[in-house]
CSV table of C-alpha atoms and ligand atoms in Angstrom, one decimal:
chain,number,residue,atom,x,y,z
R,872,MET,CA,-12.2,-15.2,12.9
R,873,LEU,CA,-12.4,-11.4,12.9
R,874,THR,CA,-13.9,-9.5,10.0
R,875,THR,CA,-14.1,-5.8,9.4
R,876,ILE,CA,-17.1,-3.5,8.9
R,877,ALA,CA,-15.9,-2.8,5.3
R,878,ARG,CA,-16.2,-6.5,4.5
R,879,ILE,CA,-19.3,-7.3,6.5
R,880,GLY,CA,-21.5,-7.5,3.3
R,881,GLN,CA,-19.8,-10.9,2.6
R,882,HIS,CA,-21.3,-12.3,5.7
R,883,VAL,CA,-25.1,-11.6,5.5
R,884,GLY,CA,-27.0,-14.0,7.7
R,885,GLN,CA,-23.8,-15.2,9.4
R,886,GLU,CA,-22.4,-14.6,12.8
R,887,VAL,CA,-19.3,-12.5,12.8
R,888,ARG,CA,-16.8,-11.1,15.3
R,889,LEU,CA,-15.4,-7.6,15.1
R,890,GLY,CA,-12.8,-5.6,17.0
R,891,CYS,CA,-14.2,-2.1,17.4
R,892,TRP,CA,-14.8,1.0,19.4
R,893,LEU,CA,-18.1,2.5,20.6
R,894,TYR,CA,-18.7,5.7,18.8
R,895,ASN,CA,-22.1,6.5,20.3
R,896,LYS,CA,-24.9,4.8,22.0
R,897,ARG,CA,-28.6,5.4,22.5
R,898,GLY,CA,-31.4,3.2,23.7
R,899,SER,CA,-33.9,2.3,26.4
R,900,GLY,CA,-34.3,-0.4,29.1
R,901,LYS,CA,-35.2,-2.9,26.4
R,902,ILE,CA,-33.0,-2.1,23.4
R,903,GLN,CA,-29.6,-0.6,22.9
R,904,PHE,CA,-28.3,0.9,19.6
R,905,LEU,CA,-24.5,0.8,19.5
R,906,GLN,CA,-22.8,2.9,16.9
R,907,LEU,CA,-19.6,1.0,16.3
R,908,ARG,CA,-16.5,1.9,14.3
R,909,ASP,CA,-13.4,-0.1,13.4
R,910,GLY,CA,-11.5,2.2,11.1
R,911,SER,CA,-12.9,0.6,8.0
R,912,GLY,CA,-16.4,2.0,8.5
R,913,PHE,CA,-19.3,2.5,10.9
R,914,ILE,CA,-22.1,0.1,11.7
R,915,GLN,CA,-25.0,-0.1,14.1
R,916,GLY,CA,-25.2,-3.0,16.5
R,917,VAL,CA,-28.6,-3.7,18.0
R,918,VAL,CA,-28.8,-5.4,21.4
R,919,VAL,CA,-32.3,-6.6,22.4
R,920,LYS,CA,-32.5,-7.4,26.1
R,921,ALA,CA,-35.0,-10.2,25.6
R,922,GLU,CA,-32.8,-11.9,23.1
R,923,VAL,CA,-29.4,-11.9,24.7
R,924,ALA,CA,-27.8,-13.4,27.8
R,925,GLU,CA,-28.0,-11.2,30.9
R,926,ASP,CA,-24.3,-10.5,31.0
R,927,VAL,CA,-24.3,-9.4,27.3
R,928,TRP,CA,-27.0,-6.9,28.0
R,929,GLU,CA,-25.1,-5.7,31.1
R,930,GLN,CA,-21.8,-5.3,29.2
R,931,ALA,CA,-23.6,-3.4,26.4
R,932,THR,CA,-25.3,-0.9,28.8
R,933,LYS,CA,-21.9,-0.3,30.5
R,934,LEU,CA,-20.2,0.8,27.2
R,935,THR,CA,-19.0,4.4,27.1
R,936,GLN,CA,-17.8,6.5,24.2
R,937,GLU,CA,-14.5,5.2,22.7
R,938,SER,CA,-14.5,2.0,24.8
R,939,SER,CA,-12.8,-0.8,22.9
R,940,LEU,CA,-14.5,-4.2,22.5
R,941,TYR,CA,-15.0,-7.4,20.6
R,942,ILE,CA,-18.5,-7.8,19.4
R,943,THR,CA,-20.3,-10.8,17.9
R,944,GLY,CA,-23.5,-10.6,16.0
R,945,ILE,CA,-25.5,-11.7,13.0
R,946,VAL,CA,-25.2,-9.5,9.9
R,947,ARG,CA,-28.5,-8.2,8.5
R,948,ALA,CA,-28.8,-6.3,5.2
R,949,ASP,CA,-30.7,-3.0,5.9
R,950,ASP,CA,-31.3,-0.4,3.2
R,951,ARG,CA,-31.9,2.3,5.7
R,952,ALA,CA,-28.5,1.9,7.4
R,953,PRO,CA,-25.8,4.2,6.0
R,954,SER,CA,-23.4,1.2,5.6
R,955,GLY,CA,-26.2,-1.0,4.2
R,956,TYR,CA,-25.9,-3.5,7.1
R,957,GLU,CA,-26.8,-3.9,10.7
R,958,LEU,CA,-25.5,-6.3,13.4
R,959,ASN,CA,-27.9,-8.2,15.6
R,960,VAL,CA,-25.6,-8.4,18.6
R,961,THR,CA,-25.1,-11.8,20.3
R,962,GLY,CA,-22.0,-11.1,22.4
R,963,VAL,CA,-20.1,-8.2,23.9
R,964,GLU,CA,-16.5,-8.5,25.2
R,965,ILE,CA,-15.1,-5.3,26.6
R,966,ILE,CA,-11.4,-4.7,26.1
R,967,GLN,CA,-11.3,-1.4,28.0
R,968,LEU,CA,-14.0,0.9,29.3
R,969,ALA,CA,-12.9,4.4,28.3
R,970,GLU,CA,-13.5,7.1,30.9
R,971,ASN,CA,-14.2,10.8,30.3
R,972,TYR,CA,-13.3,10.8,26.6
R,973,PRO,CA,-12.4,14.5,25.9
R,974,ILE,CA,-14.1,14.9,22.5
R,975,SER,CA,-17.8,14.8,23.0
R,976,LEU,CA,-20.2,14.7,20.1
R,977,LYS,CA,-21.0,18.3,20.4
R,978,GLU,CA,-19.1,21.1,18.6
R,979,HIS,CA,-15.6,22.0,19.7
R,980,GLY,CA,-13.4,24.9,18.9
R,981,VAL,CA,-10.5,24.4,16.4
R,982,ASP,CA,-7.7,24.9,19.0
R,983,PHE,CA,-9.2,22.3,21.3
R,984,LEU,CA,-9.5,19.8,18.4
R,985,MET,CA,-6.0,20.6,17.2
R,986,ASP,CA,-4.7,19.9,20.7
R,987,HIS,CA,-6.5,16.6,20.6
R,988,ARG,CA,-5.6,15.8,17.0
R,989,HIS,CA,-4.5,12.3,18.1
R,990,LEU,CA,-8.2,11.6,19.1
R,991,TRP,CA,-9.9,14.0,16.6
R,992,LEU,CA,-8.7,11.6,13.9
R,993,ARG,CA,-11.2,9.0,15.0
R,994,THR,CA,-14.3,11.1,14.1
R,995,PRO,CA,-16.2,10.3,10.9
R,996,ARG,CA,-15.2,13.4,9.0
R,997,GLN,CA,-11.5,13.1,9.9
R,998,ARG,CA,-11.5,9.4,9.1
R,999,ALA,CA,-13.1,10.2,5.7
R,1000,VAL,CA,-10.4,12.7,4.9
R,1001,MET,CA,-7.7,10.3,5.8
R,1002,ALA,CA,-9.3,7.6,3.6
R,1003,VAL,CA,-9.5,10.0,0.7
R,1004,ARG,CA,-5.8,10.9,1.3
R,1005,SER,CA,-4.9,7.3,1.1
R,1006,GLU,CA,-6.9,6.8,-2.2
R,1007,VAL,CA,-5.3,10.0,-3.7
R,1008,ILE,CA,-1.8,8.5,-3.0
R,1009,ARG,CA,-2.8,5.1,-4.4
R,1010,ALA,CA,-4.2,6.7,-7.6
R,1011,MET,CA,-1.1,8.9,-8.0
R,1012,TYR,CA,1.2,5.9,-7.8
R,1013,GLU,CA,-1.1,3.9,-10.1
R,1014,PHE,CA,-1.0,6.7,-12.8
R,1015,PHE,CA,2.8,6.9,-12.8
R,1016,GLN,CA,3.4,3.2,-12.7
R,1017,GLU,CA,1.0,2.7,-15.6
R,1018,ASN,CA,2.7,5.4,-17.6
R,1019,GLY,CA,6.3,4.2,-17.5
R,1020,PHE,CA,7.6,6.2,-14.6
R,1021,TYR,CA,10.1,5.0,-12.0
R,1022,LYS,CA,9.7,6.0,-8.3
R,1023,VAL,CA,12.9,7.6,-7.1
R,1024,ASP,CA,13.5,9.0,-3.6
R,1025,PRO,CA,15.5,12.2,-3.3
R,1026,PRO,CA,17.2,13.2,0.0
R,1027,ILE,CA,15.5,15.2,2.8
R,1028,LEU,CA,18.8,16.6,4.3
R,1029,THR,CA,20.3,18.9,1.6
R,1030,PRO,CA,23.2,21.3,1.4
R,1031,THR,CA,21.4,23.8,-0.8
R,1032,SER,CA,18.1,25.4,-1.6
R,1033,ALA,CA,15.8,24.3,-4.5
R,1034,GLU,CA,13.2,27.0,-4.5
R,1035,GLY,CA,14.9,30.1,-3.0
R,1036,THR,CA,16.7,30.8,0.3
R,1037,THR,CA,14.1,32.7,2.3
R,1038,ASN,CA,12.1,29.9,3.8
R,1039,LEU,CA,14.7,27.2,4.4
R,1040,PHE,CA,14.7,25.1,7.6
R,1041,HIS,CA,18.3,25.2,8.8
R,1042,THR,CA,19.9,22.4,10.7
R,1043,LYS,CA,23.4,21.2,11.4
R,1044,TYR,CA,24.9,18.2,9.6
R,1045,PHE,CA,27.7,17.5,12.0
R,1046,ASP,CA,30.0,20.5,11.2
R,1047,GLU,CA,28.3,21.5,8.0
R,1048,ASP,CA,25.1,23.6,7.5
R,1049,ALA,CA,22.2,21.6,6.1
R,1050,TYR,CA,18.6,22.3,5.2
R,1051,LEU,CA,15.4,20.3,5.1
R,1052,SER,CA,14.3,19.7,1.6
R,1053,GLN,CA,11.9,22.3,0.1
R,1054,SER,CA,11.6,20.2,-3.1
R,1055,GLY,CA,13.2,17.1,-4.5
R,1056,GLN,CA,13.2,18.6,-8.0
R,1057,LEU,CA,16.9,19.2,-8.6
R,1058,TYR,CA,17.7,15.6,-7.6
R,1059,MET,CA,14.8,14.3,-9.7
R,1060,GLU,CA,16.3,16.1,-12.7
R,1061,ALA,CA,19.5,14.0,-12.2
R,1062,ALA,CA,17.3,10.9,-11.8
R,1063,ALA,CA,15.4,11.7,-15.1
R,1064,MET,CA,18.7,11.7,-16.9
R,1065,ALA,CA,19.3,8.2,-15.6
R,1066,LEU,CA,15.8,6.7,-15.8
R,1067,GLY,CA,13.9,8.9,-18.3
R,1068,ARG,CA,10.6,9.4,-16.4
R,1069,VAL,CA,10.7,9.5,-12.7
R,1070,TYR,CA,8.5,10.7,-9.8
R,1071,SER,CA,9.1,11.2,-6.1
R,1072,PHE,CA,6.7,11.5,-3.2
R,1073,GLY,CA,7.8,12.8,0.2
R,1074,PRO,CA,7.6,15.5,2.8
R,1075,THR,CA,8.9,18.9,2.0
R,1076,PHE,CA,9.6,21.8,4.5
R,1077,ARG,CA,9.1,25.5,4.2
R,1078,ALA,CA,9.8,27.8,7.1
R,1079,GLU,CA,7.1,30.3,5.8
R,1080,LYS,CA,5.7,32.6,8.4
R,1081,SER,CA,2.3,32.3,6.7
R,1082,LYS,CA,-0.8,31.6,8.6
R,1083,THR,CA,-3.3,30.9,5.8
R,1084,ARG,CA,-5.7,28.1,5.2
R,1085,ARG,CA,-3.4,26.9,2.4
R,1086,HIS,CA,0.0,26.8,4.1
R,1087,LEU,CA,1.6,24.1,6.0
R,1088,ILE,CA,5.2,24.1,7.3
R,1089,GLU,CA,5.6,20.4,6.4
R,1090,PHE,CA,3.7,19.2,3.4
R,1091,TRP,CA,3.8,16.3,1.0
R,1092,MET,CA,4.6,16.8,-2.6
R,1093,ILE,CA,4.6,14.5,-5.6
R,1094,GLU,CA,7.3,15.5,-8.1
R,1095,PRO,CA,7.5,13.9,-11.6
R,1096,GLU,CA,10.4,14.8,-13.8
R,1097,MET,CA,10.6,13.8,-17.5
R,1098,ALA,CA,13.4,13.8,-20.1
R,1099,PHE,CA,12.5,14.8,-23.6
R,1100,VAL,CA,9.3,16.4,-22.5
R,1101,ASP,CA,8.5,20.0,-23.3
R,1102,GLN,CA,6.1,22.5,-21.8
R,1103,GLU,CA,3.2,21.4,-23.9
R,1104,GLU,CA,3.6,17.7,-23.1
R,1105,ASN,CA,4.2,18.6,-19.4
R,1106,LEU,CA,0.7,20.2,-19.3
R,1107,ARG,CA,-0.9,17.2,-21.1
R,1108,ILE,CA,0.5,14.9,-18.5
R,1109,GLN,CA,-0.7,17.1,-15.6
R,1110,GLU,CA,-4.2,17.2,-16.8
R,1111,ALA,CA,-4.3,13.4,-17.4
R,1112,PHE,CA,-2.8,12.9,-13.9
R,1113,VAL,CA,-5.1,15.2,-12.0
R,1114,SER,CA,-8.2,13.8,-13.9
R,1115,HIS,CA,-7.1,10.2,-13.0
R,1116,VAL,CA,-6.8,11.1,-9.3
R,1117,VAL,CA,-10.1,12.9,-9.1
R,1118,GLN,CA,-12.0,10.2,-11.0
R,1119,SER,CA,-10.4,7.5,-8.8
R,1120,VAL,CA,-11.6,9.2,-5.6
R,1121,LEU,CA,-15.1,9.6,-7.1
R,1122,LYS,CA,-15.1,5.9,-7.9
R,1123,ASN,CA,-13.5,4.5,-4.7
R,1124,CYS,CA,-14.5,6.9,-2.0
R,1125,GLN,CA,-18.3,7.4,-2.4
R,1126,MET,CA,-19.0,6.8,1.3
R,1127,GLU,CA,-16.3,9.2,2.4
R,1128,LEU,CA,-17.5,12.0,0.0
R,1129,LYS,CA,-21.0,11.5,1.4
R,1130,THR,CA,-19.7,11.8,4.9
R,1131,LEU,CA,-18.0,15.0,3.9
R,1132,GLU,CA,-21.1,16.3,2.2
R,1133,ARG,CA,-19.0,17.1,-0.9
R,1134,ASP,CA,-20.9,18.3,-4.0
R,1135,THR,CA,-19.5,15.7,-6.4
R,1136,SER,CA,-21.0,17.2,-9.5
R,1137,LYS,CA,-18.2,19.7,-9.5
R,1138,LEU,CA,-15.6,16.9,-9.4
R,1139,GLU,CA,-17.2,14.9,-12.1
R,1140,ASN,CA,-16.3,17.6,-14.6
R,1141,VAL,CA,-12.6,17.2,-13.9
R,1142,LYS,CA,-11.4,15.3,-17.0
R,1143,GLY,CA,-10.3,15.9,-20.6
R,1144,ASP,CA,-8.5,19.2,-21.5
R,1145,PHE,CA,-8.1,21.8,-18.9
R,1146,PRO,CA,-8.4,25.5,-19.8
R,1147,ARG,CA,-5.3,27.7,-20.1
R,1148,ILE,CA,-4.8,31.4,-19.6
R,1149,SER,CA,-1.5,33.2,-20.1
R,1150,TYR,CA,-0.1,35.3,-17.2
R,1151,ASP,CA,-0.5,38.3,-19.5
R,1152,ASP,CA,-4.2,37.6,-20.0
R,1153,ALA,CA,-4.7,36.8,-16.4
R,1154,ILE,CA,-3.3,40.2,-15.5
R,1155,LYS,CA,-5.6,41.9,-17.9
R,1156,LEU,CA,-8.6,39.9,-16.6
R,1157,LEU,CA,-7.8,41.1,-13.0
R,1158,GLN,CA,-7.4,44.7,-14.1
R,1159,GLU,CA,-10.7,44.6,-15.9
R,1160,LYS,CA,-12.2,43.4,-12.6
R,1161,GLY,CA,-10.8,46.5,-10.9
R,1162,SER,CA,-7.6,45.2,-9.5
R,1163,ASP,CA,-4.6,47.5,-9.5
R,1164,ILE,CA,-2.2,44.5,-10.1
R,1165,LYS,CA,0.6,45.3,-12.6
R,1166,TRP,CA,2.5,43.1,-15.0
R,1167,GLY,CA,5.4,41.7,-13.0
R,1168,ASP,CA,3.5,41.2,-9.8
R,1169,ASP,CA,2.8,37.7,-8.4
R,1170,PHE,CA,-0.8,36.6,-7.8
R,1171,GLY,CA,-2.2,36.5,-4.3
R,1172,ALA,CA,-4.7,34.0,-3.1
R,1173,PRO,CA,-7.7,36.3,-3.9
R,1174,ASP,CA,-6.3,36.9,-7.5
R,1175,GLU,CA,-6.1,33.1,-8.0
R,1176,THR,CA,-9.7,32.8,-6.9
R,1177,THR,CA,-10.9,35.5,-9.2
R,1178,ILE,CA,-9.2,33.8,-12.2
R,1179,ALA,CA,-10.4,30.3,-11.2
R,1180,GLU,CA,-14.0,31.5,-11.0
R,1181,HIS,CA,-14.0,31.9,-14.7
R,1182,PHE,CA,-13.6,28.2,-15.2
R,1183,ASP,CA,-15.3,25.0,-14.0
R,1184,LYS,CA,-12.2,22.9,-14.1
R,1185,PRO,CA,-8.6,23.4,-12.9
R,1186,VAL,CA,-7.0,26.1,-15.0
R,1187,PHE,CA,-3.3,26.5,-16.1
R,1188,ILE,CA,-1.8,30.0,-15.8
R,1189,THR,CA,1.1,29.9,-18.1
R,1190,ASN,CA,4.3,31.8,-18.9
R,1191,TYR,CA,4.9,34.0,-15.8
R,1192,PRO,CA,7.6,36.7,-15.8
R,1193,THR,CA,11.1,35.3,-15.5
R,1194,GLU,CA,11.8,37.7,-12.7
R,1195,ILE,CA,9.3,36.2,-10.2
R,1196,LYS,CA,9.9,32.5,-10.9
R,1197,ALA,CA,12.6,30.0,-9.8
R,1198,PHE,CA,16.1,30.2,-11.3
R,1199,TYR,CA,15.9,26.8,-13.1
R,1200,MET,CA,12.9,27.7,-15.4
R,1201,LYS,CA,13.5,27.8,-19.2
R,1202,PRO,CA,12.8,31.2,-20.8
R,1203,ASP,CA,10.5,31.3,-23.8
R,1204,PRO,CA,12.9,31.4,-26.7
R,1205,ASN,CA,10.7,34.0,-28.4
R,1206,ARG,CA,10.2,36.1,-25.3
R,1207,PRO,CA,12.9,35.6,-22.7
R,1208,GLU,CA,11.1,37.9,-20.2
R,1209,VAL,CA,8.7,35.0,-19.5
R,1210,VAL,CA,9.4,31.4,-18.7
R,1211,LEU,CA,7.8,28.1,-20.0
R,1212,CYS,CA,6.0,27.4,-16.8
R,1213,ALA,CA,2.5,26.8,-15.5
R,1214,ASP,CA,0.7,26.8,-12.2
R,1215,MET,CA,-2.5,24.8,-12.0
R,1216,ILE,CA,-5.2,26.5,-10.0
R,1217,ALA,CA,-7.9,24.4,-8.6
R,1218,PRO,CA,-11.6,25.5,-8.9
R,1219,GLU,CA,-13.8,26.8,-6.1
R,1220,GLY,CA,-11.1,29.0,-4.6
R,1221,TYR,CA,-8.6,26.3,-3.5
R,1222,GLY,CA,-5.7,28.0,-5.2
R,1223,GLU,CA,-2.5,26.7,-6.7
R,1224,ILE,CA,-2.1,22.9,-6.5
R,1225,ILE,CA,0.7,22.4,-9.0
R,1226,GLY,CA,3.8,24.4,-9.9
R,1227,GLY,CA,5.8,23.2,-12.9
R,1228,SER,CA,8.0,24.2,-15.8
R,1229,GLN,CA,10.3,23.2,-18.6
R,1230,ARG,CA,13.9,23.4,-17.2
R,1231,ILE,CA,16.9,25.3,-18.5
R,1232,ASP,CA,18.9,22.8,-20.5
R,1233,ASP,CA,21.7,25.2,-21.7
R,1234,PRO,CA,24.7,25.1,-19.4
R,1235,GLU,CA,25.8,28.7,-20.1
R,1236,LEU,CA,22.4,30.2,-19.3
R,1237,LEU,CA,22.2,28.1,-16.1
R,1238,GLU,CA,25.6,29.5,-15.0
R,1239,LYS,CA,24.3,33.0,-15.7
R,1240,ARG,CA,21.3,32.3,-13.5
R,1241,PHE,CA,23.5,31.1,-10.6
R,1242,ALA,CA,25.3,34.5,-10.7
R,1243,GLU,CA,22.0,36.4,-10.9
R,1244,HIS,CA,20.5,34.5,-8.0
R,1245,GLU,CA,23.7,34.5,-6.0
R,1246,LEU,CA,23.9,30.8,-5.9
R,1247,SER,CA,27.3,29.3,-5.2
R,1248,GLU,CA,28.6,27.4,-8.3
R,1249,ASP,CA,30.4,25.1,-6.0
R,1250,ALA,CA,27.3,23.9,-4.3
R,1251,TYR,CA,25.4,23.5,-7.6
R,1252,ARG,CA,28.2,22.0,-9.7
R,1253,TRP,CA,26.6,18.6,-9.8
R,1254,TYR,CA,23.4,20.2,-11.1
R,1255,LEU,CA,25.3,22.0,-13.9
R,1256,ASP,CA,26.9,18.6,-14.8
R,1257,LEU,CA,23.4,17.5,-15.9
R,1258,ARG,CA,23.7,20.2,-18.6
R,1259,LYS,CA,27.3,19.4,-19.5
R,1260,TYR,CA,27.0,15.7,-20.2
R,1261,GLY,CA,24.2,15.0,-22.6
R,1262,THR,CA,21.7,17.8,-21.9
R,1263,VAL,CA,18.2,17.3,-23.1
R,1264,PRO,CA,14.9,19.3,-23.0
R,1265,HIS,CA,13.1,18.2,-19.9
R,1266,SER,CA,10.2,19.3,-17.7
R,1267,GLY,CA,8.5,18.4,-14.4
R,1268,PHE,CA,6.1,19.6,-11.8
R,1269,GLY,CA,5.2,19.4,-8.2
R,1270,LEU,CA,1.7,18.7,-6.9
R,1271,GLY,CA,1.0,19.7,-3.3
R,1272,LEU,CA,-0.9,16.8,-1.7
R,1273,GLU,CA,-2.7,18.6,1.1
R,1274,ARG,CA,-4.1,21.4,-1.1
R,1275,THR,CA,-5.3,18.8,-3.6
R,1276,ILE,CA,-7.1,16.9,-0.8
R,1277,ALA,CA,-8.6,20.1,0.6
R,1278,TRP,CA,-10.1,20.8,-2.8
R,1279,ILE,CA,-11.3,17.2,-3.5
R,1280,CYS,CA,-12.9,17.0,0.0
R,1281,GLY,CA,-14.2,20.5,-0.1
R,1282,LEU,CA,-12.5,21.5,3.2
R,1283,ASP,CA,-11.9,25.1,4.4
R,1284,HIS,CA,-8.4,24.5,5.7
R,1285,VAL,CA,-5.4,22.2,4.8
R,1286,ARG,CA,-5.0,21.4,8.5
R,1287,GLU,CA,-7.5,18.6,8.2
R,1288,THR,CA,-5.8,17.0,5.2
R,1289,ILE,CA,-2.7,15.7,7.0
R,1290,PRO,CA,-2.7,13.4,10.1
R,1291,PHE,CA,-0.5,15.7,12.2
R,1292,PRO,CA,-0.3,19.1,10.7
R,1293,ARG,CA,2.8,21.2,11.2
R,1294,MET,CA,1.7,24.8,11.2
R,1295,LEU,CA,3.0,28.2,12.3
R,1296,TYR,CA,3.2,27.9,16.1
R,1297,ARG,CA,1.9,24.3,16.2
R,1298,LEU,CA,4.2,21.4,16.7
R,1299,TYR,CA,2.0,19.4,19.2
R,1300,PRO,CA,0.9,16.7,19.1
F,948,LIG,O1,5.2,25.8,-6.6
F,948,LIG,P1,6.1,25.1,-5.7
F,948,LIG,O2,7.0,25.8,-4.7
F,948,LIG,O3,7.1,24.2,-6.7
F,948,LIG,C1,8.2,23.5,-6.4
F,948,LIG,O4,8.6,23.3,-5.3
F,948,LIG,C2,8.8,22.9,-7.6
F,948,LIG,N1,10.2,22.5,-7.3
F,948,LIG,C3,8.0,21.6,-8.0
F,948,LIG,C4,8.5,20.9,-9.2
F,948,LIG,O5,8.5,21.5,-10.3
F,948,LIG,N2,9.1,19.8,-9.1
F,948,LIG,O6,5.3,23.9,-4.9
F,948,LIG,C5,4.6,23.0,-5.6
F,948,LIG,C6,3.2,22.8,-4.9
F,948,LIG,C7,2.3,24.1,-4.9
F,948,LIG,O7,1.7,24.2,-6.1
F,948,LIG,C8,1.4,23.8,-3.8
F,948,LIG,O8,0.4,22.9,-4.2
F,948,LIG,C9,2.3,23.0,-2.8
F,948,LIG,O9,3.4,22.5,-3.5
F,948,LIG,N3,2.8,23.9,-1.7
F,948,LIG,C10,2.3,23.9,-0.5
F,948,LIG,N4,1.4,23.2,0.1
F,948,LIG,C11,1.1,23.4,1.5
F,948,LIG,N5,1.8,24.3,2.2
F,948,LIG,C12,2.8,25.1,1.6
F,948,LIG,N6,3.5,25.9,2.4
F,948,LIG,C13,3.1,24.9,0.3
F,948,LIG,N7,4.0,25.4,-0.6
F,948,LIG,C14,3.8,24.8,-1.8
F,949,LIG,MG1,4.4,27.7,-6.8
């Protein structure tokens, strides 16, 4: 029976069979060291000419980078091996000899790698990022399931905008106009009125002509929405949630974080209360640092980095000006020029990973906002209904998966955090 590299520790001293690819090879006329990968991990297979049948030796010497094979061998524990084990090879069965694999083990430029993303994914760093991504998703679901949330799936094809009309992806829905979802939030508010606490997880689309290391055209967002939850509780849930995700990755992805050479001491700190700074104080702080930013301006990426540098954990920036935030955010009753919202800014310059707020629950105010933002009442009638029939205080947030992974993995660019990134001017492969 086949086993996997991840499970090989259960078979020390036994002969096992693995389906795998050759990642790299070195050796001499007497011994070959095969670096093998099977997706679950990497292991070295040792082929000793004097100890194996002639055809096994021959097959082993023929192997090229990314050839596929079945290998048999006896598992040995080895403290020096990165995986902790080595394989004393007894049999090699080639499935296919790969020829001229385009990605060599030397450095390649980013464009070349992006053109070969379908193969680039096989390399140890990219595999590690994808494994962390999988763990982040698992831990997110775990947190919400354990805390009484229901998973609800909002639509992708929508008739209206959720976050503003400037960056919508337009398409036709037969004879009607339709847009790819920018956020499931509005639908999640309806779901929260039906199920109390809900979360969604899915792709969202923004036709932003931004070419930064934080922007994707298609990215994945997790969006919880909670009835009877105010701004304070919303922030409490966010810090518990992000702590759980980071601590889960630390616990379950040690090998991957090592491959990525991530300084994990910075992540260990991510638990307990997160610091908070009001928008007003953040503006003052930036001005003290010499910025000419004024009250009412939005923060750019460098501003976020300057603010985040003051803290060694993610920081909430709270209560932004009403003017620069989305139409659905609830104004502070004591100060209607700001809204009850918060962005969570990751440490180390990774920028905003969460946007969230308490939502407007008063139908009249919501109607006023429709007018101010020139949103058609017809299109949003269903959304107004949520305020007309048993309105309640409620809040929610959206966490951008790729930015969160870039931070946790310590990557320079979000393009490596998603299997097939959709970016400005890149739709292939
Ligand atoms: O701040 P945003 O736009 O908030 C919303 O969409 C709300 N409706 C969420 C909610 O309250 N349910 O986006 C939320 C997060 C950002 O903090 C960021 O992490 C990520 O989504 N994000 C992007 N990630 C990659 N590329 C982009 N172009 C992104 N735009 C937003
Ligand atoms: Mg935002």
